[in-house]
Tab-separated table of C-alpha atoms and ligand atoms in Angstrom:
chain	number	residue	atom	x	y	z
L	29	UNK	CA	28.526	2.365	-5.563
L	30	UNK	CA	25.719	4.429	-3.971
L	31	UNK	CA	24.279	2.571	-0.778
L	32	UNK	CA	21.350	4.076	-0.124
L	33	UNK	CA	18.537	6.306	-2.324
L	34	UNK	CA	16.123	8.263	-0.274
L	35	UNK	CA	12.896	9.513	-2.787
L	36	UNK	CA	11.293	12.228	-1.571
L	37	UNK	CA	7.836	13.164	-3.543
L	38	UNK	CA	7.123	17.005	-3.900
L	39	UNK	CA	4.225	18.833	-4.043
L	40	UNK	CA	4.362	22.349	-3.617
L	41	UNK	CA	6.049	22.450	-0.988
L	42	UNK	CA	8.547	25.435	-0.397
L	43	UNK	CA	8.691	26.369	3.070
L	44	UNK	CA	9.916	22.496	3.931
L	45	UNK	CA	12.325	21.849	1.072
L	46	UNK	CA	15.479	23.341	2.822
L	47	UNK	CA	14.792	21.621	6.606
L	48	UNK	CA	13.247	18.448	4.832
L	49	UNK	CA	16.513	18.427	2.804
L	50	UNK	CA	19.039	19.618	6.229
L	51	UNK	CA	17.229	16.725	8.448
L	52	UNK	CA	18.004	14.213	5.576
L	53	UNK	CA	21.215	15.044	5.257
L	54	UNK	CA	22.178	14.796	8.599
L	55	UNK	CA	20.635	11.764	9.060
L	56	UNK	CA	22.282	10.032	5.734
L	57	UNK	CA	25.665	11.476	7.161
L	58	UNK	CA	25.772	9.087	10.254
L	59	UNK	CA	25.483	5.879	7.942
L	60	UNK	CA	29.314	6.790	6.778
L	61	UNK	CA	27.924	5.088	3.311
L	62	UNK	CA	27.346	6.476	-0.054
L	63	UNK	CA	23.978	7.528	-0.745
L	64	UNK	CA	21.644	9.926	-3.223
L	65	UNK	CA	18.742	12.188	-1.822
L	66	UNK	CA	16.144	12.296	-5.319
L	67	UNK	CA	13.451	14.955	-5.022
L	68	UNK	CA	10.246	14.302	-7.639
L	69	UNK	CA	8.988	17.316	-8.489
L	70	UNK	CA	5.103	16.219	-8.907
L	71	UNK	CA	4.350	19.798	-10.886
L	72	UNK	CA	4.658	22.356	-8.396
L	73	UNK	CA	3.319	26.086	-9.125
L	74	UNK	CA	5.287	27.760	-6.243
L	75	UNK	CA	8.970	27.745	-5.765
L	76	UNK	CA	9.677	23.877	-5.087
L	77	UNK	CA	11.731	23.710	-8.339
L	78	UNK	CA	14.096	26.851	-7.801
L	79	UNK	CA	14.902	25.858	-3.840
L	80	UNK	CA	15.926	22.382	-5.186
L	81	UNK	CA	17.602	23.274	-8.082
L	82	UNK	CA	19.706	25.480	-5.985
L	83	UNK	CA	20.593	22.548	-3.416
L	84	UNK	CA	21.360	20.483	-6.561
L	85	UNK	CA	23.919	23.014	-7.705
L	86	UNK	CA	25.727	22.610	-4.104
L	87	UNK	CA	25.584	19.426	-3.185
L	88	UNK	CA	25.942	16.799	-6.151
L	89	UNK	CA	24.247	13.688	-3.907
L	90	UNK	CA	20.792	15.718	-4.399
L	91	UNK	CA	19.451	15.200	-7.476
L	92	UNK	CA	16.028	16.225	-8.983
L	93	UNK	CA	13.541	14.964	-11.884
L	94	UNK	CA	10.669	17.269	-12.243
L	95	UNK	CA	7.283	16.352	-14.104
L	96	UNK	CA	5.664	17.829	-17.017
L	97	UNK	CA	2.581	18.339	-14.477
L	98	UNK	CA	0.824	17.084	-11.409
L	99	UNK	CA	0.685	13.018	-11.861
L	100	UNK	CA	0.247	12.244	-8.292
L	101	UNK	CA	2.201	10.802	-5.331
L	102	UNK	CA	2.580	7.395	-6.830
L	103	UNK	CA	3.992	8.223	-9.790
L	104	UNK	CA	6.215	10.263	-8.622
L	105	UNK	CA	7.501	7.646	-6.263
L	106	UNK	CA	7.631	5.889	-9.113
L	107	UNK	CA	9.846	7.906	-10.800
L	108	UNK	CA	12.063	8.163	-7.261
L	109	UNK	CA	12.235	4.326	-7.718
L	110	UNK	CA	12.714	4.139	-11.541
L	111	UNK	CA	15.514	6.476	-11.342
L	112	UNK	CA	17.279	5.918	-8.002
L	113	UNK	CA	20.284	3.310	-8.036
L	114	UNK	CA	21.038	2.581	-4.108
L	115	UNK	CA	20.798	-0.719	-3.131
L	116	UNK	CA	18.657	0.404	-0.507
L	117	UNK	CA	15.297	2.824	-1.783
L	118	UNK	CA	13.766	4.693	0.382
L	119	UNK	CA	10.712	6.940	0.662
L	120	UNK	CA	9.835	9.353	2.645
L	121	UNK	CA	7.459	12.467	2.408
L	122	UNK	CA	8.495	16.043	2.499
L	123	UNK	CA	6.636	17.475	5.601
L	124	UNK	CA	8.761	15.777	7.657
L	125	UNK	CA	6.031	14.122	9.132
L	126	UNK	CA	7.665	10.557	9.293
L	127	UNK	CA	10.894	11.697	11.269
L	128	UNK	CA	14.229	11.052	9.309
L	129	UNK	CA	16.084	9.445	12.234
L	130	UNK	CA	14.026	6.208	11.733
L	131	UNK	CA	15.766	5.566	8.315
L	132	UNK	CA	18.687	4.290	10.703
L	133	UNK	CA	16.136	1.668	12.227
L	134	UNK	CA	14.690	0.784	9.259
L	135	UNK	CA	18.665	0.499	7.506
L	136	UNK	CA	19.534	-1.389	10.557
L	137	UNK	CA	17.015	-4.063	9.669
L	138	UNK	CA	17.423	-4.024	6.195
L	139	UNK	CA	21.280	-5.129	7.354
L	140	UNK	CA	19.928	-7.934	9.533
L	141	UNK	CA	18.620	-8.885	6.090
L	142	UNK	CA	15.193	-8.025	5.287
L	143	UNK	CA	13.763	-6.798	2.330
L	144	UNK	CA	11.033	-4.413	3.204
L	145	UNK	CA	11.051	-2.476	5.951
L	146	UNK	CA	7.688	-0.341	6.628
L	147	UNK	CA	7.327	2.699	8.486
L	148	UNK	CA	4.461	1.597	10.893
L	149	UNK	CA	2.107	4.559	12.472
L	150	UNK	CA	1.544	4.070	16.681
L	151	UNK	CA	-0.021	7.704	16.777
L	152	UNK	CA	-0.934	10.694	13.956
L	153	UNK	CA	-0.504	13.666	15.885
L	154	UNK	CA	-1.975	17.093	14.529
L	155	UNK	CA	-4.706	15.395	12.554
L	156	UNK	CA	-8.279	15.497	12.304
L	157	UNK	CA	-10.212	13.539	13.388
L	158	UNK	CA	-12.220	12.504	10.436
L	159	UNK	CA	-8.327	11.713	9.240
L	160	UNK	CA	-7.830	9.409	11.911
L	161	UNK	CA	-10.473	7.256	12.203
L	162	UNK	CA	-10.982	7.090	8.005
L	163	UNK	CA	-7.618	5.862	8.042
L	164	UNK	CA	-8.210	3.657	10.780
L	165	UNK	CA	-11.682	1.740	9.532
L	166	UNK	CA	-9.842	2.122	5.856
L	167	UNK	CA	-7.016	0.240	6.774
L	168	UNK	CA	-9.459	-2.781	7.938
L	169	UNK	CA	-11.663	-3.027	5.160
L	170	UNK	CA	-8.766	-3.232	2.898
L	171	UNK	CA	-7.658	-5.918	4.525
L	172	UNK	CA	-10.609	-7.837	5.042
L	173	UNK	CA	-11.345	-7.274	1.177
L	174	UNK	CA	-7.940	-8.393	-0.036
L	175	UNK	CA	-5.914	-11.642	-0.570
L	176	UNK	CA	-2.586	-9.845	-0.708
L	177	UNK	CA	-1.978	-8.725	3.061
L	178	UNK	CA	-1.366	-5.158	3.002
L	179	UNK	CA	-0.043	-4.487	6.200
L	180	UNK	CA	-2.316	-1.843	8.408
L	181	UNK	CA	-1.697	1.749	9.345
L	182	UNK	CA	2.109	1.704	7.065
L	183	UNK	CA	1.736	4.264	4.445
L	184	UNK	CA	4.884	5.423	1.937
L	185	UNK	CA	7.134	5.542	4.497
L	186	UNK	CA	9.469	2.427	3.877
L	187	UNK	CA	12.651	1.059	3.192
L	188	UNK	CA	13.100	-1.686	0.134
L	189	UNK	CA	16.087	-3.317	-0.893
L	190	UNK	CA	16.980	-3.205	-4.247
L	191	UNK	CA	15.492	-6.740	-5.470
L	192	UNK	CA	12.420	-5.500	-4.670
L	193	UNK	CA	12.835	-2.086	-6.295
L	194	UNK	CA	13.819	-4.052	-9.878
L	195	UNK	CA	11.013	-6.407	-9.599
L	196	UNK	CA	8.701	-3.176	-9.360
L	197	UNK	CA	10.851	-1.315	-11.968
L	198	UNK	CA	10.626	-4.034	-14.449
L	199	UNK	CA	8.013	-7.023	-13.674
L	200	UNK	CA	5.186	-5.191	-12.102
L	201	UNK	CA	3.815	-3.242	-15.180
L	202	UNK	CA	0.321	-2.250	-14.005
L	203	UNK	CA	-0.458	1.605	-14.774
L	204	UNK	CA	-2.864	1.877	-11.548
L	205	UNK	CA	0.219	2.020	-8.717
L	206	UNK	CA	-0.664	1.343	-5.543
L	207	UNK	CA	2.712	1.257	-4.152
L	208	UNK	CA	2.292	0.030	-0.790
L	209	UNK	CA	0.054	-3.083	-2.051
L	210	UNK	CA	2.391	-3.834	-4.535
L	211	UNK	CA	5.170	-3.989	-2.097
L	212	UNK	CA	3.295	-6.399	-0.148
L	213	UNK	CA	2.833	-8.136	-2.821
L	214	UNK	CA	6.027	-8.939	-3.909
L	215	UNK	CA	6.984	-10.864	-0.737
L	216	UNK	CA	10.287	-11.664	0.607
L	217	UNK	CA	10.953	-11.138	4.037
L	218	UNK	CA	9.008	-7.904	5.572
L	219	UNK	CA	8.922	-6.396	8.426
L	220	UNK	CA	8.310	-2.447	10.227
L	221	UNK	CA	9.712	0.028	12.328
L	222	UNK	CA	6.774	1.456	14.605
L	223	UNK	CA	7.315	5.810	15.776
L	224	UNK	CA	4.710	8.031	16.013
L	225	UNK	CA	3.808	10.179	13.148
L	226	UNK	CA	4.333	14.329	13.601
L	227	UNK	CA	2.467	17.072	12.626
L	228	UNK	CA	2.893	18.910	9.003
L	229	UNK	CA	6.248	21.183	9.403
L	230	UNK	CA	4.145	23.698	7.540
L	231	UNK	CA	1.821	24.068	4.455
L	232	UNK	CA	-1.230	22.086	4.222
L	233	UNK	CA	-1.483	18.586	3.254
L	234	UNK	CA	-1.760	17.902	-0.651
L	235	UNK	CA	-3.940	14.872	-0.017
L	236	UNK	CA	-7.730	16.830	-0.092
L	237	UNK	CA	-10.926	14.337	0.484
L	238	UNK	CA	-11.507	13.822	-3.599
L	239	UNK	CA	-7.758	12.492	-3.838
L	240	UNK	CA	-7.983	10.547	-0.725
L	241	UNK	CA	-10.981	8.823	-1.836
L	242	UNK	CA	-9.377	8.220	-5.325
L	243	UNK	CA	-6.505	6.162	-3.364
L	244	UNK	CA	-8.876	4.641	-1.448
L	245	UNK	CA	-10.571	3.111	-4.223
L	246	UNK	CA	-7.782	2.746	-6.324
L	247	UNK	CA	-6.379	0.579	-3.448
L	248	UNK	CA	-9.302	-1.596	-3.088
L	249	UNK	CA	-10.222	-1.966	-7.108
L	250	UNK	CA	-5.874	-2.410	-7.883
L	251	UNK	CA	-6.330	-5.470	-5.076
L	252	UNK	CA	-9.776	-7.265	-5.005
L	253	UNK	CA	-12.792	-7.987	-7.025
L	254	UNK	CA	-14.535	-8.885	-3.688
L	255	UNK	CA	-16.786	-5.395	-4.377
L	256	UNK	CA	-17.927	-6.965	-7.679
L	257	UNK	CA	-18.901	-10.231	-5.736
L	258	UNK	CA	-20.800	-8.855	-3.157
L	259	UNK	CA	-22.973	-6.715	-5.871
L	260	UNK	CA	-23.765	-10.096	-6.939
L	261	UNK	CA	-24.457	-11.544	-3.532
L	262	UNK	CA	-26.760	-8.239	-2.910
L	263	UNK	CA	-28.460	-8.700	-5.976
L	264	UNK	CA	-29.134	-12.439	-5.572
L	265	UNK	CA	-30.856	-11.705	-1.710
L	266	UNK	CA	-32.504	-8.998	-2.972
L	267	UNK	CA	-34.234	-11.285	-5.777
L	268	UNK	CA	-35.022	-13.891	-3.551
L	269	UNK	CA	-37.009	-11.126	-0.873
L	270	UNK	CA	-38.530	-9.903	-4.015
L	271	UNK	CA	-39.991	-13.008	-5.215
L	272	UNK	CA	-40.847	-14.296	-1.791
L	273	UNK	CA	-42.843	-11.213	-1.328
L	274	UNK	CA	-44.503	-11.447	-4.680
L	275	UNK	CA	-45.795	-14.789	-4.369
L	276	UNK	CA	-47.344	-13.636	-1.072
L	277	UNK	CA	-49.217	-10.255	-2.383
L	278	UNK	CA	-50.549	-13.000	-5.753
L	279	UNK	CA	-51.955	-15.435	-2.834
L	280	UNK	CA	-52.910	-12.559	-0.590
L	281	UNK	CA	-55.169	-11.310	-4.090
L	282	UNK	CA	-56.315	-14.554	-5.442
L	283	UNK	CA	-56.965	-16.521	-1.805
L	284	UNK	CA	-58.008	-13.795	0.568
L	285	UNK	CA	-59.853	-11.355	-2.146
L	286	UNK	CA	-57.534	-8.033	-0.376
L	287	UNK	CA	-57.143	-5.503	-2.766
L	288	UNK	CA	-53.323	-4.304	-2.572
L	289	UNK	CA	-52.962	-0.961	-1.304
L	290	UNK	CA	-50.117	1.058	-0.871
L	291	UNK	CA	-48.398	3.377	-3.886
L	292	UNK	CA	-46.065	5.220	-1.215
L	293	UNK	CA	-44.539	2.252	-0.208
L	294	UNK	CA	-44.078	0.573	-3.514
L	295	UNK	CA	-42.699	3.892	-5.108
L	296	UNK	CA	-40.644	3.940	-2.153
L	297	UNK	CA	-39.337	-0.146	-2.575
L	298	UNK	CA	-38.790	0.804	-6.694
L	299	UNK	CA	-36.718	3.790	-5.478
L	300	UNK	CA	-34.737	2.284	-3.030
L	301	UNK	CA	-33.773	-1.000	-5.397
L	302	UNK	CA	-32.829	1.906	-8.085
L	303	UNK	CA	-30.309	3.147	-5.562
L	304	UNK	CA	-28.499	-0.326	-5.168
L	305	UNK	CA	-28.786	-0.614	-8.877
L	306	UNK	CA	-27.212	2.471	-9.480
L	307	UNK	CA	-24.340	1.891	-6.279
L	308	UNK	CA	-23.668	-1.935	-8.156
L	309	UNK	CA	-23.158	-0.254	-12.251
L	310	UNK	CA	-21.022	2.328	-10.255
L	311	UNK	CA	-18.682	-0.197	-8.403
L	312	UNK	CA	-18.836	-2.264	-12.059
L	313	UNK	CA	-17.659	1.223	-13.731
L	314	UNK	CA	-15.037	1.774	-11.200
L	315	UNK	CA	-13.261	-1.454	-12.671
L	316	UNK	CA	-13.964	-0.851	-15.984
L	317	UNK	CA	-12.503	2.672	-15.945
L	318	UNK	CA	-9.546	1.430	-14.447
L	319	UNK	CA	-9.147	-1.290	-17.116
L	320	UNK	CA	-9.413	1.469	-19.592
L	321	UNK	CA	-6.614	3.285	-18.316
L	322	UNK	CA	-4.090	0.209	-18.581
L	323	UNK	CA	-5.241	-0.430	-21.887
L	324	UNK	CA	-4.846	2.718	-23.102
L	325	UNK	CA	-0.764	2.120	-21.949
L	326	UNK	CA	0.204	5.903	-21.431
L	327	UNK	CA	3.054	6.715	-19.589
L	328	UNK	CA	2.244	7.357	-15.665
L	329	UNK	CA	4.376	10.400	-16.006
L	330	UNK	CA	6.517	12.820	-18.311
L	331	UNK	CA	10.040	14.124	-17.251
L	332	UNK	CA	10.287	17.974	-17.914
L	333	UNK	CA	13.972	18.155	-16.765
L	334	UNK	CA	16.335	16.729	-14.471
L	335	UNK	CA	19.588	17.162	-12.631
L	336	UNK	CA	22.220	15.034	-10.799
L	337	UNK	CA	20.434	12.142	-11.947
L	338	UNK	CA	22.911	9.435	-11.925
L	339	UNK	CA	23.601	5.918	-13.366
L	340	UNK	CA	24.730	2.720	-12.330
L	341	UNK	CA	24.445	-0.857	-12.657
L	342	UNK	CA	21.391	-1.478	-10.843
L	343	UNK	CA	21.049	-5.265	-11.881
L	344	UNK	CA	23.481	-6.978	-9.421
L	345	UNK	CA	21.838	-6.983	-6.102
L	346	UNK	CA	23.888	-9.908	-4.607
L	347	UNK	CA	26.606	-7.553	-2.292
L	348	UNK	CA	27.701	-7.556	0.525
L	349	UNK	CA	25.727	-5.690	2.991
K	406	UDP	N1	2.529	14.786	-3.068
K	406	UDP	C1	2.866	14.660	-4.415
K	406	UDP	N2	1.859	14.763	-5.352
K	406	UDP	C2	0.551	14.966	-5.014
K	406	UDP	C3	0.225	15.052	-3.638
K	406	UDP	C4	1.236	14.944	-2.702
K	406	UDP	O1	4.027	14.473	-4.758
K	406	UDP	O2	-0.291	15.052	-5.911
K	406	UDP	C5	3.618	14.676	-2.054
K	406	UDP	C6	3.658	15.793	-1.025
K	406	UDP	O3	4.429	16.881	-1.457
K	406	UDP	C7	4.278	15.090	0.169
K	406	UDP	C8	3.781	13.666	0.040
K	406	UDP	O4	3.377	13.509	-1.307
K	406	UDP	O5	5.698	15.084	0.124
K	406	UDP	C9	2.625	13.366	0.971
K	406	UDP	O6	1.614	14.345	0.856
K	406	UDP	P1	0.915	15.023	2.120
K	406	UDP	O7	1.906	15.216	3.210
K	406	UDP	O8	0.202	16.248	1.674
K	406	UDP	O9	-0.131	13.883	2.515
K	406	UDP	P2	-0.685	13.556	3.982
K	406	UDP	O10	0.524	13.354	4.860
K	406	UDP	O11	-1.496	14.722	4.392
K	406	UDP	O12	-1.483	12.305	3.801
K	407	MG	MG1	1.992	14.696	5.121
């Protein structure tokens, strides 16, 4: 029986395969247990797939499934989780950026009996700025927006014991994966590790502005409809100032004879009410785009090839840990 899987999501990444895949190892080593190491290959144009090929070929506990194309970090930890049969997953990124070692902390709690462990950031060193403090006021106003508490500053760095990995396999069936909220949302008994997040062991991070605003939304959109509710609270004040101020300018002309002046500052006022209108279809197209793409029901990803994949009973979680 494998113990542990550890998923690790790839995206062109060649110069930290080999040390990302050497730290992992040694780490995995000290638990004394069985375990798998799964790389996704998330369609990489560079040499990602040869380097891991070549570790699969000498070491049979690293395996690899590699997509038909680029279909994003959350499908391919999707994959990692779909495919991996430890009765501990976990998932960590390739730069090396959440240090290895901490799997031990988070397997240690998992043993005391918890079912999610989370990686939880103290410091980002190495990033900008404008990283930081997105991620910080992000992290808040996804929580004050949802009902399902999404823990702050954990990212994809976490441990989850197999229950949790089926229910995601097979009962969560949502196309729009926002893995860390669905986590949370399954329940059971949670809890984090804290350590300080490193800089990139090389490359540059695969997570541009346009993707990281995609998540963003895709986090907030996959776990509230409070946006579409406060378009309607917006709209509703807005109406009422509107009205308001329209019975004043018809008594202002009818009681007190003063011609209404000012074409500036009503172009200005139509303009400016446009904009909102505009912002609140947007927000309202944001949902609707995303209820497209489950409807439509395509598969999140497409398996090109894959080696060392292996099999097991994955359905009996009740073990002794
Ligand atoms: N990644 C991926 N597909 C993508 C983008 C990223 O599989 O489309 C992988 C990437 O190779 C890395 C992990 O996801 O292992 C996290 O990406 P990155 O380190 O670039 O993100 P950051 O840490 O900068 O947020
Ligand atoms: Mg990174």
């Amino acid at each position: 029986m494998i113990k542990y899987s550890v998923i690790v999501p790839i995206y062109n990444e060649e110069e930290v395969i080999e040390t990302c895949y050497e730290k992992l190892k040694e780490v995995m080593e000290k638990t004394e247990e069985n375990y798998e190491i799964i790389f996704i290959n998330d369609g990489s144009i560079d040499k990602s797939v040869e380097i891991i090929t070549n570790i699969c070929e000498r070491d049979e506990t690293v395996a690899l499934i590699s997509f038909s194309r680029n279909f994003g970090h959350q499908n391919a930890l999707t994959a990692g989780m779909e495919h991996a049969i430890g009765m501990a997953v976990i998932a960590i990124d390739s730069d090396l950026q959440d240090p290895p070692h901490i799997i031990l902390d988070m397997i240690k709690k998992w043993k005391e009996g918890y079912h999610v462990v989370y990686g939880k950031r103290q410091k980002r060193r190495g990033e900008s700025f404008f990283k930081k403090i997105s991620a910080y006021l992000y992290y808040r106003i996804l929580r004050a927006l949802t009902t399902v508490e999404i823990p702050v500053d954990v990212a994809d760095f976490r441990l989850i014991d197999r229950r949790i990995c089926n229910i995601l396999n097979n009962q969560i069936s949502e196309k729009n994966r926002y893995i860390r909220g669905l986590v949370a949302f399954c329940g059971f008994k949670q809890t984090f590790v804290e350590y300080e997040r490193d800089e990139r062991l090389a490359g540059e991070t695969k997570y541009p502005l346009k993707k990281m605003i995609k998540f963003a939304v895709d986090g907030i959109t996959g776990f509230s409809y409070k946006p579409l509710k406060i378009a309607t609270k917006i709209g509703f004040f807005i109406s009422l100032f509107s009205f308001t101020y329209l019975c004043y300018v018809i008594y202002e002309a009818l009681f007190l004879q003063r011609p209404v002046v000012g074409w500036a500052s009503t172009i200005s006022i139509i303009l400016f009410f446009q904009g909102i209108v505009l912002i609140v279809l947007g927000i309202i197209g944001e949902y609707i785009g995303r209820i497209f793409e489950e409807i439509k029901g395509r598969p999140i990803y497409l398996i090109e090839k894959s080696i060392n994949i292996k099999s097991g009973d994955v359905t009996k979680y009740e073990f002794d840990k």
